Amino acid sequence: MAEEAILGYLLDNEEITDSGQFSAEHNLSHDEVVNVIKRLHAFGYVDCQNIKRVSSVLTDEGKKYAAEGSPEVHYFLAVPAEGSISKDELQKKLSPSDWKSTTSVFRIGSIYAVKNNWVERGKQVSRKVQHVEDKVKNLLLQIQEGMEPDEESLNYLKTTRRLVEEKVWKGYSVKKGPNYAPKRMSFATDLSRENLQNWKELEFKEYNFNAKGQPVDAGHVHPLLKVRKQFKDIFRQMGFEEMPTNNFVESSFWNFDALFQPQQHPARDSHDTFFLKAPSTTRELPEDYVERVKQVHESGGYGSRGYNYDWKREEANKNLLRTHTTAVSSRMLYALAKKPFTPKKYFSIDRVFRNEAVDRTHLAEFHQIEGLVCDHGLTLGDLIGVLQDFFSRLGISNLRFKPAYNPYTEPSMEIFSYHEGLGKWVEIGNSGMFRPEMLLPMGLPEDVRVIAWGLSLERPTMILYEIDNIRDLFGHKVDLGLIKRNPICRIGIE
């Protein structure tokens, strides 16, 4: 109906000067008229120009003051013509039925009544004049009736009192376009069998081959998985084989004891480890290997004095959520020792669990990246060389190493890299050579050495995606929009 009205009007008239006025005269919705003008303009039936009008309208508070009067006048009228009144009595007088809803009348009224020099306020309030004019109400009524007050008064009502706001109206003026016709031709939009058979009688709508289609609903890969894929590719380029890490539940033996970690170590306390209630203990362990581990813990061996304590089998049997993927490494090395020895390079990237307080940089579960090399005669120099190769493939070439302590590696080193953004050295991982007390009870040859290193997956992912709170990356509070928006993050390979 709006389209017929616009095209019909332009048949006999040169221009629609105001779409708002046109809508009112033809009893049409202005929103509908605007939509039709835009559509006709897109097809070249009309040319249009924007019209913009700015007017002043009352806010809800302004409407209230226009109807009932300003707070300062209410305040003034509540003060006795002769004598004075206390502040408490005046406030009660201004709010006899509902104190809270009219507290603003007392507060705002007192401010402007004093500012206008209408009253004198101390412990008591008294009038300084006997008659006042409600200029605020009069100005508001003028605006309500469509009249504009002077600029100073208008600015006072807008910015100081916030009783008036600007309202912007947008419309169009319309003229005939290059493709004008009294009636718009209907274009065929579907390539149906019927339309193709009658194509000579039809006018087809032009196709916009540059227009983007509707986004296809599909799954999205989490940033952690994207970065994990990049790390996996780097390990595979270096000839590493991935370890099976699908056992989140592990026994204390493989998680701690096999790694020459003493049973009284603080990390084994329930404050750092999640122990299982059911099943609470493991079903079986390799008994001959368990005996050798027990002996090296209690009395030493292989050049070690051990820890000199009473090793308890019941502690080793306890099931837990693994605290590191090195538990998998201990299983893999034990399996390797049962066969004729072959040098191996292993890696793993999977989830581990620690009973830590949750904050912006820590969660109770996270991902550990671990790599290890097992071969004859490896040295600390080999470890440093492999680390430099590994991290250079991540785009990190400026490394430093600091001596550290780990129960199952000696020597051990923390890995630091210089962070250009922070302007300081930051720790990026830990490393070391597995102890003979760990390797030799497994049955590995005496000259076999294992070098290993580990780091978290979350920290590099947070750096690469510029996320400063780990809870925004991993867990139940993650914004799904983050998953959809973030592209694959390419790690720099030198």
CSV table of C-alpha atoms in Angstrom, one decimal:
chain,number,residue,atom,x,y,z
A,1,MET,CA,0.0,0.0,0.0
A,2,ALA,CA,2.8,2.4,0.9
A,3,GLU,CA,4.6,1.6,-2.4
A,4,GLU,CA,1.6,2.3,-4.5
A,5,ALA,CA,1.0,5.6,-2.6
A,6,ILE,CA,4.6,6.8,-3.2
A,7,LEU,CA,4.8,5.8,-6.9
A,8,GLY,CA,1.3,7.1,-7.6
A,9,TYR,CA,2.1,10.5,-5.9
A,10,LEU,CA,5.3,10.9,-7.9
A,11,LEU,CA,3.4,10.3,-11.1
A,12,ASP,CA,1.6,13.7,-10.7
A,13,ASN,CA,4.1,15.5,-8.4
A,14,GLU,CA,7.8,16.3,-8.7
A,15,GLU,CA,8.8,15.5,-5.2
A,16,ILE,CA,7.8,14.2,-1.8
A,17,THR,CA,9.4,16.9,0.4
A,18,ASP,CA,9.0,15.2,3.7
A,19,SER,CA,8.4,11.4,4.3
A,20,GLY,CA,7.0,12.2,7.8
A,21,GLN,CA,4.4,14.6,6.5
A,22,PHE,CA,3.6,12.3,3.6
A,23,SER,CA,3.0,9.4,6.0
A,24,ALA,CA,0.7,11.4,8.2
A,25,GLU,CA,-1.4,12.7,5.2
A,26,HIS,CA,-1.8,9.2,3.8
A,27,ASN,CA,-2.4,7.5,7.2
A,28,LEU,CA,0.7,5.3,6.8
A,29,SER,CA,3.3,4.1,9.3
A,30,HIS,CA,6.4,6.2,8.8
A,31,ASP,CA,8.6,3.1,9.4
A,32,GLU,CA,6.8,1.3,6.6
A,33,VAL,CA,7.2,4.3,4.3
A,34,VAL,CA,10.9,4.5,5.1
A,35,ASN,CA,11.4,0.8,4.3
A,36,VAL,CA,9.6,1.1,1.0
A,37,ILE,CA,11.6,4.2,0.0
A,38,LYS,CA,14.8,2.3,0.7
A,39,ARG,CA,13.6,-0.7,-1.4
A,40,LEU,CA,12.5,1.6,-4.3
A,41,HIS,CA,15.8,3.4,-4.2
A,42,ALA,CA,17.7,0.1,-4.4
A,43,PHE,CA,15.9,-0.7,-7.7
A,44,GLY,CA,16.4,2.8,-9.1
A,45,TYR,CA,12.7,3.8,-9.0
A,46,VAL,CA,13.3,6.8,-6.7
A,47,ASP,CA,16.2,9.0,-5.6
A,48,CYS,CA,16.1,10.1,-2.0
A,49,GLN,CA,17.9,12.5,0.3
A,50,ASN,CA,18.2,12.2,4.1
A,51,ILE,CA,16.2,14.6,6.3
A,52,LYS,CA,17.2,15.1,9.9
A,53,ARG,CA,15.4,17.1,12.6
A,54,VAL,CA,16.5,17.6,16.1
A,55,SER,CA,13.9,18.6,18.7
A,56,SER,CA,13.8,19.0,22.5
A,57,VAL,CA,11.6,16.7,24.5
A,58,LEU,CA,11.0,16.3,28.2
A,59,THR,CA,12.4,13.4,30.2
A,60,ASP,CA,10.2,11.5,32.6
A,61,GLU,CA,11.4,13.7,35.4
A,62,GLY,CA,10.7,16.8,33.3
A,63,LYS,CA,7.2,15.7,32.5
A,64,LYS,CA,6.6,15.3,36.3
A,65,TYR,CA,7.8,18.8,37.0
A,66,ALA,CA,5.8,20.3,34.2
A,67,ALA,CA,2.6,18.7,35.7
A,68,GLU,CA,3.3,19.2,39.4
A,69,GLY,CA,5.8,22.0,39.7
A,70,SER,CA,9.5,22.0,40.4
A,71,PRO,CA,11.0,20.6,43.7
A,72,GLU,CA,12.3,24.0,44.7
A,73,VAL,CA,8.9,25.6,44.6
A,74,HIS,CA,7.4,22.6,46.6
A,75,TYR,CA,10.2,23.2,49.1
A,76,PHE,CA,9.6,26.9,49.3
A,77,LEU,CA,5.9,26.5,49.8
A,78,ALA,CA,6.4,24.0,52.6
A,79,VAL,CA,8.4,26.7,54.6
A,80,PRO,CA,6.0,28.8,56.7
A,81,ALA,CA,5.5,32.4,55.5
A,82,GLU,CA,6.3,33.6,59.0
A,83,GLY,CA,8.8,32.1,61.4
A,84,SER,CA,10.9,29.0,60.6
A,85,ILE,CA,10.8,25.2,60.5
A,86,SER,CA,13.4,22.5,61.4
A,87,LYS,CA,14.9,20.4,58.6
A,88,ASP,CA,13.4,17.2,60.0
A,89,GLU,CA,9.9,18.7,60.2
A,90,LEU,CA,10.3,20.2,56.7
A,91,GLN,CA,11.3,16.8,55.3
A,92,LYS,CA,8.3,15.1,57.0
A,93,LYS,CA,6.0,17.8,55.6
A,94,LEU,CA,7.2,17.2,52.1
A,95,SER,CA,6.7,13.4,52.4
A,96,PRO,CA,3.7,12.8,54.7
A,97,SER,CA,2.7,9.5,53.2
A,98,ASP,CA,5.8,8.0,51.5
A,99,TRP,CA,9.1,9.2,52.8
A,100,LYS,CA,11.4,7.4,50.3
A,101,SER,CA,9.6,8.3,47.1
A,102,THR,CA,9.7,12.0,47.8
A,103,THR,CA,13.1,12.3,49.5
A,104,SER,CA,14.4,13.7,46.2
A,105,VAL,CA,11.9,16.6,46.4
A,106,PHE,CA,13.4,17.6,49.7
A,107,ARG,CA,17.0,17.1,48.6
A,108,ILE,CA,16.8,18.7,45.2
A,109,GLY,CA,14.3,21.4,46.3
A,110,SER,CA,16.6,22.5,49.2
A,111,ILE,CA,19.6,22.8,46.8
A,112,TYR,CA,17.9,25.1,44.3
A,113,ALA,CA,15.8,27.0,46.8
A,114,VAL,CA,19.0,28.1,48.6
A,115,LYS,CA,20.7,28.7,45.2
A,116,ASN,CA,17.8,30.9,44.1
A,117,ASN,CA,18.2,32.8,47.4
A,118,TRP,CA,14.5,32.0,48.3
A,119,VAL,CA,15.2,30.6,51.8
A,120,GLU,CA,17.8,30.8,54.5
A,121,ARG,CA,18.9,27.4,55.8
A,122,GLY,CA,20.7,26.6,59.1
A,123,LYS,CA,19.4,24.5,61.9
A,124,GLN,CA,16.1,26.1,61.0
A,125,VAL,CA,14.7,27.0,57.6
A,126,SER,CA,13.0,30.3,56.9
A,127,ARG,CA,11.8,32.3,53.9
A,128,LYS,CA,13.9,35.2,52.5
A,129,VAL,CA,11.1,36.2,50.0
A,130,GLN,CA,7.4,35.8,50.1
A,131,HIS,CA,6.6,35.1,46.4
A,132,VAL,CA,8.4,33.1,43.8
A,133,GLU,CA,7.9,32.2,40.1
A,134,ASP,CA,8.3,28.6,39.0
A,135,LYS,CA,10.4,29.4,36.0
A,136,VAL,CA,11.5,25.7,35.5
A,137,LYS,CA,7.8,24.6,35.2
A,138,ASN,CA,7.1,27.4,32.8
A,139,LEU,CA,10.0,26.6,30.5
A,140,LEU,CA,9.1,22.9,30.5
A,141,LEU,CA,5.5,23.8,29.5
A,142,GLN,CA,6.8,25.9,26.6
A,143,ILE,CA,8.9,23.0,25.3
A,144,GLN,CA,5.9,20.6,25.8
A,145,GLU,CA,3.8,22.9,23.6
A,146,GLY,CA,6.5,22.9,20.9
A,147,MET,CA,8.1,26.3,21.6
A,148,GLU,CA,11.9,26.6,22.0
A,149,PRO,CA,13.1,28.8,24.9
A,150,ASP,CA,16.3,30.8,24.7
A,151,GLU,CA,19.6,28.9,24.3
A,152,GLU,CA,20.8,29.6,27.9
A,153,SER,CA,17.6,28.3,29.4
A,154,LEU,CA,17.5,25.3,27.2
A,155,ASN,CA,21.1,24.4,28.0
A,156,TYR,CA,20.3,24.8,31.7
A,157,LEU,CA,17.4,22.3,31.5
A,158,LYS,CA,19.5,19.8,29.4
A,159,THR,CA,22.9,19.8,31.1
A,160,THR,CA,22.4,21.1,34.6
A,161,ARG,CA,18.9,19.7,35.5
A,162,ARG,CA,18.7,16.9,32.9
A,163,LEU,CA,15.0,17.5,32.4
A,164,VAL,CA,15.2,17.9,28.6
A,165,GLU,CA,16.8,15.7,26.0
A,166,GLU,CA,17.3,15.8,22.3
A,167,LYS,CA,15.2,13.7,20.0
A,168,VAL,CA,16.5,13.1,16.5
A,169,TRP,CA,13.9,12.4,13.7
A,170,LYS,CA,15.1,10.9,10.5
A,171,GLY,CA,13.2,10.8,7.2
A,172,TYR,CA,13.6,11.4,3.5
A,173,SER,CA,12.7,13.7,0.6
A,174,VAL,CA,12.0,11.6,-2.5
A,175,LYS,CA,12.1,12.3,-6.3
A,176,LYS,CA,11.7,10.1,-9.4
A,177,GLY,CA,14.7,7.8,-10.1
A,178,PRO,CA,16.2,6.7,-13.4
A,179,ASN,CA,14.0,3.5,-13.5
A,180,TYR,CA,10.8,5.2,-12.3
A,181,ALA,CA,7.5,3.6,-13.3
A,182,PRO,CA,4.1,4.0,-11.8
A,183,LYS,CA,4.2,0.3,-10.7
A,184,ARG,CA,7.3,-1.7,-9.7
A,185,MET,CA,7.9,-4.7,-11.8
A,186,SER,CA,8.0,-8.0,-10.0
A,187,PHE,CA,11.3,-9.9,-10.6
A,188,ALA,CA,11.6,-13.7,-10.6
A,189,THR,CA,14.1,-14.8,-8.0
A,190,ASP,CA,13.9,-18.6,-8.2
A,191,LEU,CA,15.4,-20.7,-11.0
A,192,SER,CA,12.4,-23.1,-10.9
A,193,ARG,CA,11.4,-25.3,-13.7
A,194,GLU,CA,8.3,-23.2,-14.4
A,195,ASN,CA,10.4,-19.9,-14.5
A,196,LEU,CA,12.9,-21.4,-16.8
A,197,GLN,CA,10.2,-22.6,-19.2
A,198,ASN,CA,8.8,-19.0,-19.3
A,199,TRP,CA,12.0,-17.1,-19.1
A,200,LYS,CA,11.2,-14.9,-22.1
A,201,GLU,CA,8.1,-13.4,-20.3
A,202,LEU,CA,9.9,-12.9,-17.0
A,203,GLU,CA,12.4,-10.4,-15.7
A,204,PHE,CA,14.9,-12.1,-13.4
A,205,LYS,CA,16.5,-10.3,-10.4
A,206,GLU,CA,20.2,-9.7,-10.8
A,207,TYR,CA,22.4,-11.8,-8.7
A,208,ASN,CA,25.0,-10.2,-6.5
A,209,PHE,CA,27.9,-12.7,-6.7
A,210,ASN,CA,29.9,-10.6,-4.2
A,211,ALA,CA,27.3,-11.0,-1.5
A,212,LYS,CA,28.3,-13.2,1.4
A,213,GLY,CA,26.0,-16.2,2.1
A,214,GLN,CA,24.5,-17.0,5.5
A,215,PRO,CA,27.1,-18.3,7.9
A,216,VAL,CA,26.8,-22.0,8.2
A,217,ASP,CA,26.2,-23.4,11.6
A,218,ALA,CA,29.1,-25.7,12.5
A,219,GLY,CA,31.3,-26.8,15.3
A,220,HIS,CA,34.3,-24.7,16.3
A,221,VAL,CA,37.7,-25.8,17.5
A,222,HIS,CA,38.7,-24.5,20.9
A,223,PRO,CA,41.9,-22.3,21.0
A,224,LEU,CA,43.6,-24.9,23.3
A,225,LEU,CA,43.1,-27.6,20.6
A,226,LYS,CA,44.4,-25.3,17.9
A,227,VAL,CA,47.6,-24.6,19.8
A,228,ARG,CA,47.9,-28.2,20.8
A,229,LYS,CA,47.8,-29.2,17.1
A,230,GLN,CA,50.6,-26.8,16.4
A,231,PHE,CA,52.7,-28.3,19.2
A,232,LYS,CA,52.0,-31.8,17.9
A,233,ASP,CA,53.1,-30.9,14.4
A,234,ILE,CA,56.4,-29.5,15.8
A,235,PHE,CA,57.0,-32.7,17.8
A,236,ARG,CA,56.3,-34.9,14.8
A,237,GLN,CA,58.7,-32.7,12.6
A,238,MET,CA,61.4,-33.5,15.2
A,239,GLY,CA,60.7,-37.3,14.9
A,240,PHE,CA,58.8,-37.8,18.2
A,241,GLU,CA,56.2,-40.5,18.8
A,242,GLU,CA,53.0,-39.6,20.8
A,243,MET,CA,52.4,-41.5,24.1
A,244,PRO,CA,49.0,-42.9,24.9
A,245,THR,CA,47.6,-40.6,27.7
A,246,ASN,CA,44.0,-41.8,27.9
A,247,ASN,CA,44.2,-42.9,31.6
A,248,PHE,CA,43.3,-39.9,33.8
A,249,VAL,CA,43.2,-42.2,36.8
A,250,GLU,CA,46.6,-43.4,37.9
A,251,SER,CA,48.1,-45.3,40.9
A,252,SER,CA,50.4,-43.5,43.3
A,253,PHE,CA,53.0,-46.0,42.3
A,254,TRP,CA,53.3,-44.9,38.7
A,255,ASN,CA,52.6,-41.3,39.5
A,256,PHE,CA,55.1,-40.9,42.3
A,257,ASP,CA,57.0,-44.0,43.5
A,258,ALA,CA,58.3,-45.1,40.1
A,259,LEU,CA,59.6,-41.6,39.6
A,260,PHE,CA,61.7,-41.9,42.8
A,261,GLN,CA,59.4,-39.4,44.6
A,262,PRO,CA,59.3,-40.2,48.4
A,263,GLN,CA,56.1,-41.0,50.0
A,264,GLN,CA,56.4,-38.2,52.5
A,265,HIS,CA,56.9,-35.6,49.7
A,266,PRO,CA,54.5,-32.6,50.2
A,267,ALA,CA,53.1,-33.0,46.6
A,268,ARG,CA,51.6,-36.3,47.7
A,269,ASP,CA,49.5,-34.7,50.4
A,270,SER,CA,45.8,-34.5,49.8
A,271,HIS,CA,46.2,-30.7,49.6
A,272,ASP,CA,47.9,-31.1,46.2
A,273,THR,CA,46.4,-34.4,44.9
A,274,PHE,CA,42.9,-35.6,44.2
A,275,PHE,CA,42.6,-39.2,45.6
A,276,LEU,CA,39.8,-41.4,44.5
A,277,LYS,CA,37.2,-43.0,46.9
A,278,ALA,CA,36.1,-45.7,44.5
A,279,PRO,CA,38.1,-47.5,43.4
A,280,SER,CA,40.4,-46.3,46.1
A,281,THR,CA,43.3,-48.7,45.2
A,282,THR,CA,44.9,-50.2,42.1
A,283,ARG,CA,44.2,-53.8,41.2
A,284,GLU,CA,47.7,-54.9,40.2
A,285,LEU,CA,51.3,-53.8,39.9
A,286,PRO,CA,54.4,-55.5,38.5
A,287,GLU,CA,55.6,-57.1,41.7
A,288,ASP,CA,59.3,-57.6,40.8
A,289,TYR,CA,59.5,-54.0,39.8
A,290,VAL,CA,57.6,-52.8,42.9
A,291,GLU,CA,60.2,-54.6,45.0
A,292,ARG,CA,63.1,-52.9,43.3
A,293,VAL,CA,61.5,-49.5,43.7
A,294,LYS,CA,60.8,-50.2,47.4
A,295,GLN,CA,64.4,-51.1,47.9
A,296,VAL,CA,65.9,-48.0,46.2
A,297,HIS,CA,63.5,-45.8,48.3
A,298,GLU,CA,64.3,-47.5,51.6
A,299,SER,CA,68.0,-48.2,51.3
A,300,GLY,CA,69.2,-46.9,48.0
A,301,GLY,CA,71.2,-48.6,45.2
A,302,TYR,CA,72.6,-47.8,41.9
A,303,GLY,CA,75.0,-45.3,43.5
A,304,SER,CA,72.2,-43.7,45.7
A,305,ARG,CA,71.7,-43.7,49.4
A,306,GLY,CA,67.9,-43.7,48.9
A,307,TYR,CA,65.6,-41.9,51.3
A,308,ASN,CA,66.0,-44.1,54.4
A,309,TYR,CA,62.4,-44.5,55.4
A,310,ASP,CA,59.8,-47.3,55.7
A,311,TRP,CA,58.2,-47.5,52.3
A,312,LYS,CA,54.5,-48.5,52.4
A,313,ARG,CA,52.8,-50.6,49.8
A,314,GLU,CA,49.4,-49.2,50.8
A,315,GLU,CA,50.5,-45.7,49.9
A,316,ALA,CA,51.7,-46.9,46.4
A,317,ASN,CA,48.4,-48.6,45.8
A,318,LYS,CA,46.2,-45.5,46.2
A,319,ASN,CA,44.4,-44.3,43.1
A,320,LEU,CA,44.4,-40.6,42.1
A,321,LEU,CA,43.8,-38.2,39.3
A,322,ARG,CA,47.3,-38.0,37.7
A,323,THR,CA,49.2,-34.9,38.7
A,324,HIS,CA,51.5,-34.9,35.7
A,325,THR,CA,51.8,-36.9,32.4
A,326,THR,CA,55.3,-38.0,33.6
A,327,ALA,CA,53.3,-40.9,35.1
A,328,VAL,CA,52.7,-42.0,31.5
A,329,SER,CA,56.4,-41.6,30.7
A,330,SER,CA,57.3,-43.9,33.6
A,331,ARG,CA,55.0,-46.6,32.1
A,332,MET,CA,56.4,-46.2,28.6
A,333,LEU,CA,60.0,-46.4,29.9
A,334,TYR,CA,59.2,-49.6,31.9
A,335,ALA,CA,57.6,-51.2,28.8
A,336,LEU,CA,60.7,-50.1,26.8
A,337,ALA,CA,63.0,-51.8,29.3
A,338,LYS,CA,61.3,-55.2,29.0
A,339,LYS,CA,62.3,-55.4,25.3
A,340,PRO,CA,65.7,-55.2,23.6
A,341,PHE,CA,66.6,-51.6,23.9
A,342,THR,CA,65.8,-49.2,21.1
A,343,PRO,CA,66.3,-45.4,21.3
A,344,LYS,CA,63.0,-43.5,21.4
A,345,LYS,CA,61.7,-40.0,21.3
A,346,TYR,CA,58.3,-39.6,23.0
A,347,PHE,CA,55.9,-36.7,23.6
A,348,SER,CA,52.5,-36.2,25.2
A,349,ILE,CA,50.0,-33.3,25.5
A,350,ASP,CA,47.1,-34.1,27.8
A,351,ARG,CA,45.2,-33.1,31.0
A,352,VAL,CA,46.5,-33.3,34.5
A,353,PHE,CA,44.8,-32.5,37.9
A,354,ARG,CA,46.1,-30.7,41.0
A,355,ASN,CA,44.2,-29.6,44.1
A,356,GLU,CA,45.1,-25.9,43.8
A,357,ALA,CA,43.2,-22.7,44.6
A,358,VAL,CA,41.6,-21.4,41.5
A,359,ASP,CA,42.6,-17.8,40.4
A,360,ARG,CA,43.3,-15.9,37.2
A,361,THR,CA,46.4,-18.0,36.4
A,362,HIS,CA,45.6,-21.4,38.1
A,363,LEU,CA,42.9,-24.1,37.7
A,364,ALA,CA,42.5,-27.4,39.3
A,365,GLU,CA,43.0,-29.1,35.9
A,366,PHE,CA,45.2,-28.0,33.0
A,367,HIS,CA,47.2,-29.5,30.2
A,368,GLN,CA,50.9,-30.5,30.3
A,369,ILE,CA,53.2,-30.7,27.3
A,370,GLU,CA,56.0,-33.2,27.8
A,371,GLY,CA,58.8,-34.4,25.6
A,372,LEU,CA,61.5,-37.0,26.3
A,373,VAL,CA,64.5,-38.6,24.5
A,374,CYS,CA,65.8,-42.0,25.5
A,375,ASP,CA,69.2,-43.1,24.1
A,376,HIS,CA,72.7,-44.3,25.0
A,377,GLY,CA,75.2,-41.7,26.5
A,378,LEU,CA,73.0,-38.6,26.4
A,379,THR,CA,74.3,-35.6,28.3
A,380,LEU,CA,73.1,-32.3,29.7
A,381,GLY,CA,74.5,-30.7,26.4
A,382,ASP,CA,72.1,-32.9,24.4
A,383,LEU,CA,69.2,-31.7,26.6
A,384,ILE,CA,70.1,-28.0,26.0
A,385,GLY,CA,70.5,-28.6,22.3
A,386,VAL,CA,67.1,-30.3,21.9
A,387,LEU,CA,65.5,-27.6,24.0
A,388,GLN,CA,67.0,-24.9,21.8
A,389,ASP,CA,65.8,-26.7,18.7
A,390,PHE,CA,62.3,-27.3,20.1
A,391,PHE,CA,61.7,-23.7,21.3
A,392,SER,CA,63.2,-22.1,18.1
A,393,ARG,CA,60.4,-23.9,16.2
A,394,LEU,CA,58.0,-22.0,18.5
A,395,GLY,CA,59.7,-18.7,17.5
A,396,ILE,CA,61.6,-18.5,20.9
A,397,SER,CA,65.3,-18.4,20.4
A,398,ASN,CA,66.5,-16.3,23.4
A,399,LEU,CA,66.8,-18.9,26.2
A,400,ARG,CA,68.4,-19.2,29.6
A,401,PHE,CA,68.7,-22.1,32.0
A,402,LYS,CA,68.7,-22.1,35.8
A,403,PRO,CA,69.6,-25.0,38.1
A,404,ALA,CA,66.5,-26.4,39.9
A,405,TYR,CA,65.4,-29.4,42.0
A,406,ASN,CA,63.1,-32.2,40.9
A,407,PRO,CA,62.7,-35.5,42.8
A,408,TYR,CA,63.2,-37.6,39.6
A,409,THR,CA,65.6,-35.5,37.5
A,410,GLU,CA,69.3,-34.6,38.3
A,411,PRO,CA,70.6,-32.3,37.0
A,412,SER,CA,67.4,-30.2,36.6
A,413,MET,CA,66.9,-26.9,34.9
A,414,GLU,CA,64.2,-24.3,34.7
A,415,ILE,CA,63.8,-22.8,31.2
A,416,PHE,CA,63.5,-19.0,30.8
A,417,SER,CA,62.9,-16.8,27.8
A,418,TYR,CA,63.1,-13.1,27.4
A,419,HIS,CA,59.6,-11.6,26.9
A,420,GLU,CA,59.9,-8.5,24.8
A,421,GLY,CA,56.4,-7.2,25.8
A,422,LEU,CA,57.0,-7.5,29.5
A,423,GLY,CA,60.7,-6.5,29.2
A,424,LYS,CA,61.9,-9.3,31.5
A,425,TRP,CA,62.9,-13.0,31.6
A,426,VAL,CA,59.9,-15.3,32.3
A,427,GLU,CA,59.8,-19.1,33.1
A,428,ILE,CA,58.4,-21.1,30.2
A,429,GLY,CA,59.2,-24.7,31.3
A,430,ASN,CA,61.1,-27.2,33.4
A,431,SER,CA,63.6,-29.9,32.3
A,432,GLY,CA,66.2,-32.4,33.5
A,433,MET,CA,67.8,-35.8,33.1
A,434,PHE,CA,65.9,-38.7,34.7
A,435,ARG,CA,67.8,-40.1,37.8
A,436,PRO,CA,69.5,-43.6,37.7
A,437,GLU,CA,67.4,-44.4,40.8
A,438,MET,CA,64.3,-44.1,38.5
A,439,LEU,CA,65.7,-45.7,35.3
A,440,LEU,CA,67.8,-48.6,36.5
A,441,PRO,CA,65.2,-50.4,38.6
A,442,MET,CA,63.1,-50.5,35.4
A,443,GLY,CA,65.8,-52.7,33.8
A,444,LEU,CA,67.2,-50.2,31.3
A,445,PRO,CA,70.9,-50.5,30.3
A,446,GLU,CA,73.3,-48.6,32.6
A,447,ASP,CA,74.5,-46.3,29.8
A,448,VAL,CA,71.0,-45.3,28.8
A,449,ARG,CA,70.0,-41.7,29.7
A,450,VAL,CA,66.7,-40.0,29.4
A,451,ILE,CA,66.4,-36.2,28.9
A,452,ALA,CA,63.0,-34.6,29.3
A,453,TRP,CA,61.2,-31.3,29.6
A,454,GLY,CA,57.7,-30.0,30.2
A,455,LEU,CA,55.5,-26.9,30.0
A,456,SER,CA,51.8,-26.1,30.2
A,457,LEU,CA,49.6,-25.7,27.2
A,458,GLU,CA,47.4,-22.9,28.8
A,459,ARG,CA,50.2,-20.3,29.3
A,460,PRO,CA,51.4,-20.1,25.6
A,461,THR,CA,47.7,-20.2,24.5
A,462,MET,CA,46.9,-17.3,26.7
A,463,ILE,CA,49.9,-15.3,25.4
A,464,LEU,CA,49.1,-16.1,21.7
A,465,TYR,CA,45.4,-15.2,22.1
A,466,GLU,CA,46.0,-12.2,24.5
A,467,ILE,CA,43.9,-13.7,27.3
A,468,ASP,CA,44.8,-12.6,30.8
A,469,ASN,CA,42.5,-14.8,32.8
A,470,ILE,CA,42.7,-18.6,32.5
A,471,ARG,CA,39.0,-18.9,33.4
A,472,ASP,CA,38.1,-17.1,30.1
A,473,LEU,CA,40.0,-19.8,28.2
A,474,PHE,CA,39.1,-23.0,30.0
A,475,GLY,CA,36.1,-24.1,32.1
A,476,HIS,CA,32.4,-23.6,32.4
A,477,LYS,CA,32.6,-19.8,32.2
A,478,VAL,CA,34.1,-19.6,28.8
A,479,ASP,CA,32.3,-17.3,26.3
A,480,LEU,CA,31.4,-19.4,23.3
A,481,GLY,CA,31.8,-16.3,21.1
A,482,LEU,CA,35.5,-16.5,21.9
A,483,ILE,CA,35.6,-20.0,20.4
A,484,LYS,CA,33.8,-18.9,17.2
A,485,ARG,CA,35.8,-15.7,16.7
A,486,ASN,CA,39.4,-16.8,17.2
A,487,PRO,CA,41.2,-18.2,14.1
A,488,ILE,CA,43.9,-20.8,14.1
A,489,CYS,CA,47.0,-19.3,15.7
A,490,ARG,CA,50.1,-20.0,13.8
A,491,ILE,CA,53.2,-20.6,15.9
A,492,GLY,CA,56.3,-19.2,14.2
A,493,ILE,CA,58.6,-21.9,12.8
A,494,GLU,CA,62.2,-20.9,12.0
